[in-house]
Amino acid sequence: MSEPAVLLADAAPAAPSVRDLQERIRQMQTTKLETRSLQTSPALAPLLPGGALKAGSAYSVEGSNALVMALMAGPSAAGAWCGVVGLPDFGAEAASRSGVDLERLVFVPHPGDQWLTVVSAIIDVVTVVVTVAPPRLGDALAARLAARIRQREATLIVLGGWPQSDATLRITESTWGGIGEGHGHLASRQVTVNAVGKGFMGQKRSARLWLPDASEQVRAVEPAAVPGAVPAAVVAPVRVPRGWGAGRVFADAQELAG
């Protein structure tokens, strides 16, 4: 007769064997979910563990709606539903110009004190969830939400910090182009994006991107040509759709919480 399974709830909290078992379970879950990935812009792939967003994982973006929209664009264009919770300044037109399909977008700008309930409900029905964590989110609630993300095989993108993010992306340098000597308009933007997180085994990655270029494409900045050097492979730019329709979905927080 086989030995009974270890009940973590009844085990001594400080027992090393319990912590080891918890870590093994976490690794097994991660390995299983890594078979499902959500491709994003090729320019962003070097900044993500495995080169793509993973089902059941969480990511952080520090202070950039444009970078969040760029991450959403690939899955959205491929047919995935996305949800945005608690970001009233999230611009629908800007999202559409970035490549997000508004006809497959659930938008809850003001979840109020029902944030956890609303986010949990959104996770049940969409593939990619974008939100900002409330200021007093405890470790226990974060762990509950992480478990739900893994169970539903959704992907969470948090604007701001988030515990145990697979990767945290941050713009460390930004330069706008298009303005001449006192006239013109902003037409393009170059940024340097750094990425750190548990998915990189303690290492840091960095990339120079157009976010966007003058043609509203998100792509890697090509290195300056060096005389006599062999040209490096150029990442093909990602064409994003223009225009935005009225088919987007705006949800009410009370409806989702009910």
Coordinates of N, CA, C and O in Angstrom, one line a residue, residues 163-239:
P163 N 4.1 40.9 -6.6 CA 5.0 39.9 -6.1 C 5.2 38.7 -7.0 O 4.2 38.3 -7.7
Q164 N 6.4 38.2 -7.1 CA 6.7 37.0 -7.9 C 6.4 37.2 -9.4 O 6.0 36.2 -10.0
S165 N 6.6 38.4 -9.9 CA 6.4 38.6 -11.3 C 7.5 37.8 -12.1 O 8.7 37.7 -11.7
D166 N 7.1 37.1 -13.2 CA 8.1 36.5 -14.0 C 9.1 37.5 -14.6 O 10.2 37.1 -14.8
A167 N 8.6 38.7 -14.9 CA 9.4 39.7 -15.4 C 8.8 41.1 -15.1 O 7.6 41.2 -15.2
T168 N 9.7 42.0 -14.8 CA 9.3 43.4 -14.5 C 9.9 44.3 -15.6 O 11.2 44.3 -15.7
L169 N 9.1 45.0 -16.4 CA 9.6 45.8 -17.5 C 9.5 47.3 -17.1 O 8.5 47.7 -16.6
R170 N 10.6 48.0 -17.4 CA 10.7 49.4 -17.0 C 11.4 50.2 -18.1 O 12.4 49.8 -18.5
I171 N 10.8 51.3 -18.5 CA 11.4 52.2 -19.4 C 12.4 53.1 -18.6 O 12.0 53.8 -17.7
T172 N 13.7 53.0 -19.0 CA 14.7 53.8 -18.3 C 15.2 55.0 -19.1 O 15.9 55.9 -18.5
E173 N 14.9 55.1 -20.3 CA 15.3 56.2 -21.2 C 14.3 56.4 -22.3 O 13.8 55.4 -22.8
S174 N 13.9 57.6 -22.6 CA 12.9 57.9 -23.6 C 13.3 59.2 -24.4 O 13.6 60.2 -23.8
T175 N 13.2 59.1 -25.7 CA 13.5 60.2 -26.6 C 12.4 60.3 -27.6 O 12.2 59.3 -28.4
W176 N 11.8 61.5 -27.8 CA 10.8 61.7 -28.8 C 11.4 62.4 -30.0 O 12.3 63.1 -29.9
G177 N 10.8 62.1 -31.1 CA 11.2 62.7 -32.4 C 10.0 63.3 -33.1 O 8.9 63.0 -32.9
G178 N 10.3 64.2 -34.0 CA 9.3 64.8 -34.8 C 9.2 66.3 -34.7 O 8.6 67.0 -35.5
I179 N 9.7 66.9 -33.6 CA 9.6 68.3 -33.4 C 10.9 69.0 -33.9 O 12.0 68.6 -33.5
G180 N 10.7 69.9 -34.8 CA 11.8 70.6 -35.3 C 12.2 71.8 -34.4 O 12.1 71.7 -33.2
E181 N 12.7 72.9 -35.0 CA 13.1 74.1 -34.3 C 11.9 74.9 -33.9 O 11.6 75.9 -34.6
G182 N 11.2 74.5 -32.9 CA 10.0 75.3 -32.4 C 8.7 75.0 -33.1 O 7.7 75.6 -32.9
H183 N 8.7 73.9 -34.0 CA 7.4 73.6 -34.6 C 7.4 72.1 -34.9 O 8.4 71.4 -34.7
G184 N 6.3 71.6 -35.4 CA 6.1 70.2 -35.7 C 5.3 69.5 -34.7 O 4.7 70.1 -33.8
H185 N 5.3 68.2 -34.7 CA 4.5 67.4 -33.7 C 5.2 66.1 -33.4 O 6.1 65.6 -34.2
L186 N 4.9 65.5 -32.3 CA 5.6 64.2 -31.9 C 5.2 63.1 -32.9 O 4.0 62.8 -33.1
A187 N 6.2 62.5 -33.5 CA 5.9 61.5 -34.5 C 6.5 60.1 -34.2 O 6.0 59.1 -34.7
S188 N 7.5 60.0 -33.3 CA 8.1 58.8 -33.0 C 8.7 58.8 -31.6 O 8.9 59.9 -31.0
R189 N 9.0 57.7 -31.1 CA 9.6 57.6 -29.7 C 10.6 56.4 -29.6 O 10.2 55.3 -30.0
Q190 N 11.8 56.7 -29.2 CA 12.7 55.6 -28.9 C 12.8 55.5 -27.4 O 12.9 56.5 -26.7
V191 N 12.8 54.2 -26.9 CA 12.9 53.9 -25.5 C 13.9 52.8 -25.2 O 14.2 52.0 -26.1
T192 N 14.5 52.9 -24.0 CA 15.3 51.8 -23.5 C 14.5 51.1 -22.5 O 14.0 51.7 -21.5
V193 N 14.3 49.8 -22.6 CA 13.5 49.0 -21.7 C 14.4 48.0 -21.0 O 15.1 47.2 -21.7
N194 N 14.4 48.0 -19.7 CA 15.1 47.0 -18.9 C 14.1 46.0 -18.3 O 12.9 46.3 -18.0
A195 N 14.5 44.7 -18.2 CA 13.6 43.7 -17.7 C 14.4 42.8 -16.7 O 15.5 42.4 -16.9
V196 N 13.8 42.6 -15.5 CA 14.3 41.8 -14.5 C 13.2 40.9 -14.0 O 12.0 41.1 -14.2
G197 N 13.5 39.9 -13.2 CA 12.5 39.0 -12.6 C 13.0 37.6 -12.4 O 14.1 37.2 -12.9
K198 N 12.2 36.8 -11.8 CA 12.5 35.4 -11.5 C 12.7 34.6 -12.7 O 13.5 33.6 -12.7
G199 N 12.1 35.0 -13.8 CA 12.2 34.2 -15.0 C 13.5 34.4 -15.7 O 13.9 33.6 -16.6
F200 N 14.4 35.3 -15.2 CA 15.7 35.6 -15.8 C 16.8 35.1 -14.9 O 18.0 35.4 -15.2
M201 N 16.5 34.3 -13.9 CA 17.5 33.8 -13.0 C 18.4 34.8 -12.4 O 19.6 34.7 -12.3
G202 N 17.9 36.0 -12.1 CA 18.6 37.1 -11.4 C 19.4 38.0 -12.4 O 20.0 38.9 -12.0
Q203 N 19.3 37.7 -13.7 CA 19.9 38.5 -14.7 C 19.0 39.7 -15.1 O 17.8 39.7 -14.9
K204 N 19.6 40.7 -15.8 CA 18.8 41.8 -16.3 C 19.0 41.8 -17.8 O 20.1 41.6 -18.4
R205 N 17.9 42.1 -18.5 CA 17.9 42.3 -20.0 C 17.5 43.7 -20.4 O 16.8 44.4 -19.6
S206 N 18.0 44.1 -21.5 CA 17.8 45.5 -22.0 C 17.6 45.5 -23.5 O 18.2 44.6 -24.2
A207 N 16.7 46.3 -24.0 CA 16.5 46.5 -25.4 C 16.2 47.9 -25.7 O 15.5 48.6 -24.9
R208 N 16.6 48.3 -26.9 CA 16.2 49.7 -27.4 C 15.1 49.5 -28.5 O 15.3 48.8 -29.5
L209 N 14.0 50.2 -28.3 CA 12.8 50.0 -29.1 C 12.3 51.3 -29.7 O 12.5 52.4 -29.0
W210 N 11.6 51.2 -30.8 CA 10.7 52.2 -31.2 C 9.4 52.0 -30.6 O 8.8 50.9 -30.8
L211 N 8.8 52.9 -29.9 CA 7.5 52.7 -29.2 C 6.7 54.0 -29.3 O 6.4 54.7 -28.3
P212 N 6.1 54.3 -30.5 CA 6.3 53.6 -31.8 C 7.3 54.4 -32.7 O 7.8 55.5 -32.3
D213 N 7.5 53.9 -34.0 CA 8.2 54.7 -34.9 C 7.2 55.6 -35.7 O 6.1 55.7 -35.3
A214 N 7.7 56.3 -36.7 CA 6.9 57.3 -37.4 C 5.7 56.6 -38.2 O 4.8 57.3 -38.5
S215 N 5.8 55.3 -38.4 CA 4.7 54.6 -39.0 C 3.8 53.9 -38.0 O 3.1 53.0 -38.4
E216 N 4.0 54.2 -36.8 CA 3.2 53.6 -35.7 C 3.4 52.1 -35.5 O 2.5 51.3 -35.3
Q217 N 4.6 51.7 -35.7 CA 5.1 50.3 -35.5 C 5.9 50.2 -34.3 O 6.7 51.1 -34.0
V218 N 5.8 49.1 -33.6 CA 6.7 48.8 -32.5 C 7.7 47.8 -33.0 O 7.4 46.7 -33.5
R219 N 9.0 48.2 -32.9 CA 10.1 47.4 -33.4 C 11.4 47.7 -32.8 O 11.5 48.8 -32.1
A220 N 12.3 46.9 -32.9 CA 13.7 47.1 -32.3 C 14.4 48.2 -33.1 O 14.2 48.3 -34.3
V221 N 15.2 49.0 -32.4 CA 16.0 50.0 -33.0 C 17.2 49.3 -33.6 O 17.9 48.6 -33.0
E222 N 17.4 49.5 -34.9 CA 18.5 48.9 -35.6 C 19.8 49.5 -35.1 O 19.9 50.7 -35.0
P223 N 20.9 48.7 -34.9 CA 22.2 49.3 -34.5 C 22.8 50.1 -35.6 O 22.6 49.8 -36.8
A224 N 23.5 51.1 -35.2 CA 24.2 51.9 -36.2 C 25.2 51.0 -37.0 O 25.9 50.2 -36.5
A225 N 25.2 51.3 -38.3 CA 26.1 50.5 -39.2 C 27.6 50.8 -38.9 O 27.9 52.0 -38.7
V226 N 28.4 49.8 -38.9 CA 29.8 49.9 -38.7 C 30.5 49.6 -40.0 O 30.3 48.5 -40.5
P227 N 31.4 50.4 -40.5 CA 32.0 50.1 -41.8 C 32.8 48.8 -41.7 O 33.5 48.6 -40.8
G228 N 32.5 47.9 -42.7 CA 33.2 46.6 -42.7 C 32.6 45.5 -41.9 O 33.0 44.4 -41.9
A229 N 31.6 45.9 -41.1 CA 31.0 44.9 -40.2 C 29.9 44.1 -41.0 O 29.3 44.6 -41.9
V230 N 29.7 42.9 -40.5 CA 28.6 42.1 -41.1 C 27.3 42.5 -40.6 O 27.1 42.6 -39.4
P231 N 26.3 42.9 -41.4 CA 25.0 43.4 -40.9 C 24.4 42.3 -40.0 O 24.4 41.1 -40.3
A232 N 23.8 42.8 -38.9 CA 23.0 41.9 -38.1 C 21.7 41.7 -38.6 O 21.2 42.4 -39.4
A233 N 21.0 40.6 -38.2 CA 19.7 40.3 -38.7 C 18.7 41.3 -38.1 O 18.8 41.7 -37.0
V234 N 17.9 41.8 -39.0 CA 16.9 42.9 -38.7 C 15.6 42.2 -38.3 O 15.1 41.4 -39.0
V235 N 15.1 42.6 -37.2 CA 13.8 42.1 -36.8 C 12.7 42.8 -37.6 O 12.6 44.0 -37.7
A236 N 11.8 42.0 -38.2 CA 10.8 42.6 -39.1 C 9.8 43.4 -38.3 O 9.4 43.0 -37.2
P237 N 9.5 44.6 -38.7 CA 8.5 45.4 -38.0 C 7.1 44.8 -37.9 O 6.7 44.0 -38.8
V238 N 6.4 45.1 -36.9 CA 5.1 44.5 -36.7 C 4.1 45.6 -37.1 O 4.0 46.7 -36.5
R239 N 3.3 45.3 -38.1 CA 2.3 46.3 -38.6 C 1.1 46.1 -37.7 O 0.5 45.0 -37.5

